[in-house]
Short mmCIF file of C-alpha atoms in Angstrom, two decimals:
data_model
loop_
_atom_site.label_atom_id
_atom_site.label_comp_id
_atom_site.label_asym_id
_atom_site.label_seq_id
_atom_site.Cartn_x
_atom_site.Cartn_y
_atom_site.Cartn_z
CA UNK A 212 1.47 18.96 8.00
CA UNK A 213 -2.33 18.95 7.44
CA UNK A 214 -3.76 16.37 5.05
CA UNK A 215 -4.81 17.75 1.68
CA UNK A 216 -5.79 16.10 -1.60
CA UNK A 217 -3.56 16.22 -4.64
CA UNK A 218 -5.06 18.41 -7.37
CA UNK A 219 -2.97 17.87 -10.51
CA UNK A 220 -5.42 15.30 -11.88
CA UNK A 221 -3.07 12.42 -12.67
CA UNK A 222 -1.61 9.78 -10.38
CA UNK A 223 2.14 9.15 -10.23
CA UNK A 224 3.34 5.60 -10.94
CA UNK A 225 5.16 3.49 -9.78
CA UNK A 226 4.43 4.12 -6.11
CA UNK A 227 5.46 2.09 -3.05
CA UNK A 228 3.51 2.59 0.19
CA UNK A 229 4.51 1.47 3.68
CA UNK A 230 2.62 1.28 6.98
CA UNK A 231 4.34 0.28 10.22
CA UNK A 232 2.08 1.66 12.97
CA UNK A 233 1.32 -1.95 13.92
CA UNK A 234 3.05 -5.28 13.38
CA UNK A 235 3.68 -6.62 10.84
CA UNK A 236 4.92 -3.82 8.57
CA UNK A 237 2.88 -3.72 5.36
CA UNK A 238 4.27 -2.66 2.00
CA UNK A 239 2.14 -2.05 -1.08
CA UNK A 240 4.28 -2.26 -4.20
CA UNK A 241 3.90 -2.99 -7.92
CA UNK A 242 4.30 -6.59 -9.03
CA UNK A 243 7.61 -7.44 -10.72
CA UNK A 244 8.37 -10.06 -13.34
CA UNK A 245 10.65 -11.72 -10.79
CA UNK A 246 7.59 -12.39 -8.57
CA UNK A 247 6.25 -15.04 -10.95
CA UNK A 248 7.00 -18.22 -8.99
CA UNK A 249 5.86 -16.79 -5.67
CA UNK A 250 2.70 -15.33 -7.24
CA UNK A 251 1.76 -18.57 -8.97
CA UNK A 252 2.26 -20.58 -5.77
CA UNK A 253 0.14 -18.13 -3.80
CA UNK A 254 -2.68 -18.09 -6.34
CA UNK A 255 -2.76 -21.88 -6.56
CA UNK A 256 -2.78 -22.23 -2.77
CA UNK A 257 -5.71 -19.79 -2.52
CA UNK A 258 -7.77 -20.93 -5.50
CA UNK A 259 -10.62 -22.28 -3.37
CA UNK A 260 -10.34 -19.45 -0.84
CA UNK A 261 -10.86 -16.64 -3.39
CA UNK A 262 -13.17 -18.35 -5.89
CA UNK A 263 -16.49 -17.27 -4.27
CA UNK A 264 -15.49 -13.59 -4.49
CA UNK A 265 -13.65 -13.25 -7.79
CA UNK A 266 -15.09 -11.79 -11.03
CA UNK A 267 -16.08 -14.15 -13.84
CA UNK A 268 -17.18 -13.54 -17.42
CA UNK A 269 -20.93 -13.71 -18.09
CA UNK A 270 -22.25 -15.87 -20.95
CA UNK A 271 -21.60 -14.28 -24.32
CA UNK A 272 -18.63 -12.20 -23.18
CA UNK A 273 -15.57 -12.38 -25.39
CA UNK A 274 -12.78 -13.88 -23.28
CA UNK A 275 -9.22 -12.86 -23.97
CA UNK A 276 -6.66 -15.62 -24.30
CA UNK A 277 -4.30 -16.55 -21.48
CA UNK A 278 -1.28 -14.29 -21.06
CA UNK A 279 2.12 -14.91 -19.54
CA UNK A 280 2.91 -13.55 -16.09
CA UNK A 281 5.36 -11.12 -17.68
CA UNK A 282 2.58 -9.78 -19.91
CA UNK A 283 0.23 -9.63 -16.92
CA UNK A 284 2.73 -7.42 -15.08
CA UNK A 285 3.19 -5.24 -18.19
CA UNK A 286 -0.58 -4.87 -18.54
CA UNK A 287 -0.93 -3.76 -14.92
CA UNK A 288 1.88 -1.25 -15.35
CA UNK A 289 0.30 0.07 -18.56
CA UNK A 290 -3.05 0.58 -16.82
CA UNK A 291 -1.34 2.42 -13.97
CA UNK A 292 0.73 4.69 -16.21
CA UNK A 293 -2.41 5.47 -18.22
CA UNK A 294 -4.03 6.65 -14.96
CA UNK A 295 -6.72 3.98 -15.06
CA UNK A 296 -5.62 1.88 -12.06
CA UNK A 297 -3.31 1.60 -9.04
CA UNK A 298 -2.39 -2.10 -8.84
CA UNK A 299 -0.35 -3.18 -5.83
CA UNK A 300 0.62 -6.49 -4.31
CA UNK A 301 0.61 -6.71 -0.51
CA UNK A 302 4.10 -7.50 0.78
CA UNK A 303 4.72 -8.60 4.38
CA UNK A 304 8.24 -9.49 5.46
CA UNK A 305 9.44 -9.64 1.86
CA UNK A 306 6.71 -12.08 0.78
CA UNK A 307 3.58 -11.47 -1.28
CA UNK A 308 0.43 -12.18 0.74
CA UNK A 309 -2.26 -10.67 -1.48
CA UNK A 310 -3.27 -7.83 -3.73
CA UNK A 311 -5.11 -4.50 -3.48
CA UNK A 312 -6.19 -2.83 -6.70
CA UNK A 313 -7.72 0.60 -7.30
CA UNK A 314 -9.42 0.34 -10.69
CA UNK A 315 -11.99 2.01 -12.92
CA UNK A 316 -10.43 5.43 -12.35
CA UNK A 317 -12.44 8.21 -14.00
CA UNK A 318 -11.18 11.79 -14.07
CA UNK A 319 -12.90 14.98 -15.34
CA UNK A 320 -15.97 15.87 -13.23
CA UNK A 321 -16.17 12.48 -11.51
CA UNK A 322 -12.66 11.89 -10.07
CA UNK A 323 -13.55 8.47 -8.71
CA UNK A 324 -12.56 4.83 -8.64
CA UNK A 325 -13.26 1.51 -6.95
CA UNK A 326 -10.99 -0.77 -4.96
CA UNK A 327 -10.85 -4.53 -4.54
CA UNK A 328 -8.48 -6.84 -2.73
CA UNK A 329 -7.75 -10.42 -1.78
CA UNK A 330 -5.56 -11.88 0.96
CA UNK A 331 -3.80 -15.19 1.47
CA UNK A 332 -5.94 -17.41 3.71
CA UNK A 333 -2.97 -18.04 6.01
CA UNK A 334 -2.71 -14.30 6.76
CA UNK A 335 -6.35 -13.52 7.55
CA UNK A 336 -7.38 -12.38 11.01
CA UNK A 337 -4.30 -10.21 11.58
CA UNK A 338 -5.61 -6.85 10.37
CA UNK A 339 -3.51 -6.96 7.19
CA UNK A 340 -6.47 -6.56 4.84
CA UNK A 341 -7.89 -3.64 6.83
CA UNK A 342 -4.57 -1.80 6.96
CA UNK A 343 -3.79 -2.47 3.29
CA UNK A 344 -7.18 -1.18 2.19
CA UNK A 345 -6.77 1.92 4.36
CA UNK A 346 -3.33 2.60 2.90
CA UNK A 347 -4.59 2.25 -0.68
CA UNK A 348 -7.66 4.44 -0.13
CA UNK A 349 -5.65 7.16 1.63
CA UNK A 350 -3.27 7.29 -1.33
CA UNK A 351 -6.08 7.30 -3.89
CA UNK A 352 -7.90 10.17 -2.17
CA UNK A 353 -4.72 12.07 -1.34
CA UNK A 354 -1.65 12.00 -3.62
CA UNK A 355 -3.54 10.34 -6.51
CA UNK A 356 -6.09 13.13 -6.50
CA UNK A 357 -9.38 11.21 -6.54
CA UNK A 358 -12.51 12.56 -4.86
CA UNK A 359 -14.40 9.31 -4.22
CA UNK A 360 -13.56 5.63 -3.72
CA UNK A 361 -16.07 2.82 -3.42
CA UNK A 362 -15.81 -0.80 -2.31
CA UNK A 363 -18.44 -3.26 -3.56
CA UNK A 364 -18.97 -6.38 -1.42
CA UNK A 365 -21.29 -9.36 -1.63
CA UNK A 366 -23.68 -9.47 1.31
CA UNK A 367 -22.43 -12.91 2.36
CA UNK A 368 -18.75 -11.89 2.38
CA UNK A 369 -18.66 -11.39 6.13
CA UNK A 370 -14.89 -10.89 6.39
CA UNK A 371 -14.91 -8.01 3.89
CA UNK A 372 -17.98 -6.46 5.49
CA UNK A 373 -16.07 -6.45 8.79
CA UNK A 374 -13.11 -4.73 7.09
CA UNK A 375 -15.16 -1.78 5.78
CA UNK A 376 -16.99 -1.54 9.10
CA UNK A 377 -13.66 -1.16 10.92
CA UNK A 378 -12.69 1.57 8.44
CA UNK A 379 -15.98 3.40 8.94
CA UNK A 380 -16.89 3.56 5.26
CA UNK A 381 -20.35 4.86 4.41
CA UNK A 382 -22.92 2.18 3.49
CA UNK A 383 -24.74 3.30 0.32
CA UNK A 384 -27.01 0.27 0.06
CA UNK A 385 -27.48 -2.70 -2.26
CA UNK A 386 -26.88 -2.72 -6.02
CA UNK A 387 -28.84 -5.61 -7.46
CA UNK A 388 -27.11 -8.04 -9.83
CA UNK A 389 -24.18 -5.65 -9.92
CA UNK A 390 -21.18 -7.87 -10.73
CA UNK A 391 -20.71 -11.30 -12.30
CA UNK A 392 -18.98 -13.25 -9.52
CA UNK A 393 -18.31 -16.99 -9.32
CA UNK A 394 -20.52 -17.72 -12.32
CA UNK A 395 -23.58 -15.60 -11.53
CA UNK A 396 -24.74 -11.99 -11.38
CA UNK A 397 -24.57 -11.08 -7.69
CA UNK A 398 -26.03 -8.32 -5.54
CA UNK A 399 -23.42 -6.14 -3.83
CA UNK A 400 -23.43 -3.59 -1.05
CA UNK A 401 -21.57 -0.39 -1.90
CA UNK A 402 -19.42 1.38 0.68
CA UNK A 403 -17.81 4.72 -0.12
CA UNK A 404 -15.61 7.50 1.22
CA UNK A 405 -14.62 10.88 -0.22
CA UNK A 406 -11.59 13.11 0.10
CA UNK A 407 -13.79 15.63 1.94
CA UNK A 408 -14.52 13.04 4.62
CA UNK A 409 -10.81 12.31 5.08
CA UNK A 410 -10.07 16.04 5.32
CA UNK A 411 -12.69 16.36 8.07
CA UNK A 412 -12.01 13.17 10.03
CA UNK A 413 -8.39 12.26 9.25
CA UNK A 414 -6.95 9.51 7.07
CA UNK A 415 -8.05 5.93 7.51
CA UNK A 416 -4.49 4.89 8.36
CA UNK A 417 -4.19 7.56 11.05
CA UNK A 418 -7.47 6.45 12.59
CA UNK A 419 -6.33 2.82 12.64
CA UNK A 420 -3.04 3.83 14.26
CA UNK A 421 -4.97 5.20 17.23
CA UNK A 422 -7.03 2.05 17.69
#
């Protein structure tokens, strides 16, 4: 069946995605309240690993108070059902190894969103991040009905730059002081892909399966 974008204008949720062209099999699924202990262990183990790349609040921003993990899961589900995000954890062999999150979804004339991810340090170098990002983008630009997805990456994040290069995303240049990351406003390079490009060249997952 030829690939075609979804046109109803609202993403279905919850959604579980699976990719098994290569080993290991990757599953993108919503977080569950029962994931709390595993999630907390993973985040603690990767605190130093992810710190240089994670968003922070700039001075003067109004921080919200800490929330329980159960509330965190409810908030993610609420954002997804409101068609503002597609928040998945990355599951390999029944264990959470990271997260990929389509966020900032805008409908109407724009039909766009952005995607971010992080991966457990112990699972880097195995293609898991590349395949997970491909799976999420294919869904966002296909069944979820978006026209454009972008990935914004700091210029010194060499691992993530290698991921988008493998996926063949279009480099749109540098956005100066674009996001507040690790305590400072940081420049980011923007990489993008549209549903038209997937229709012409095939899905990202299909292209990876042939590599």
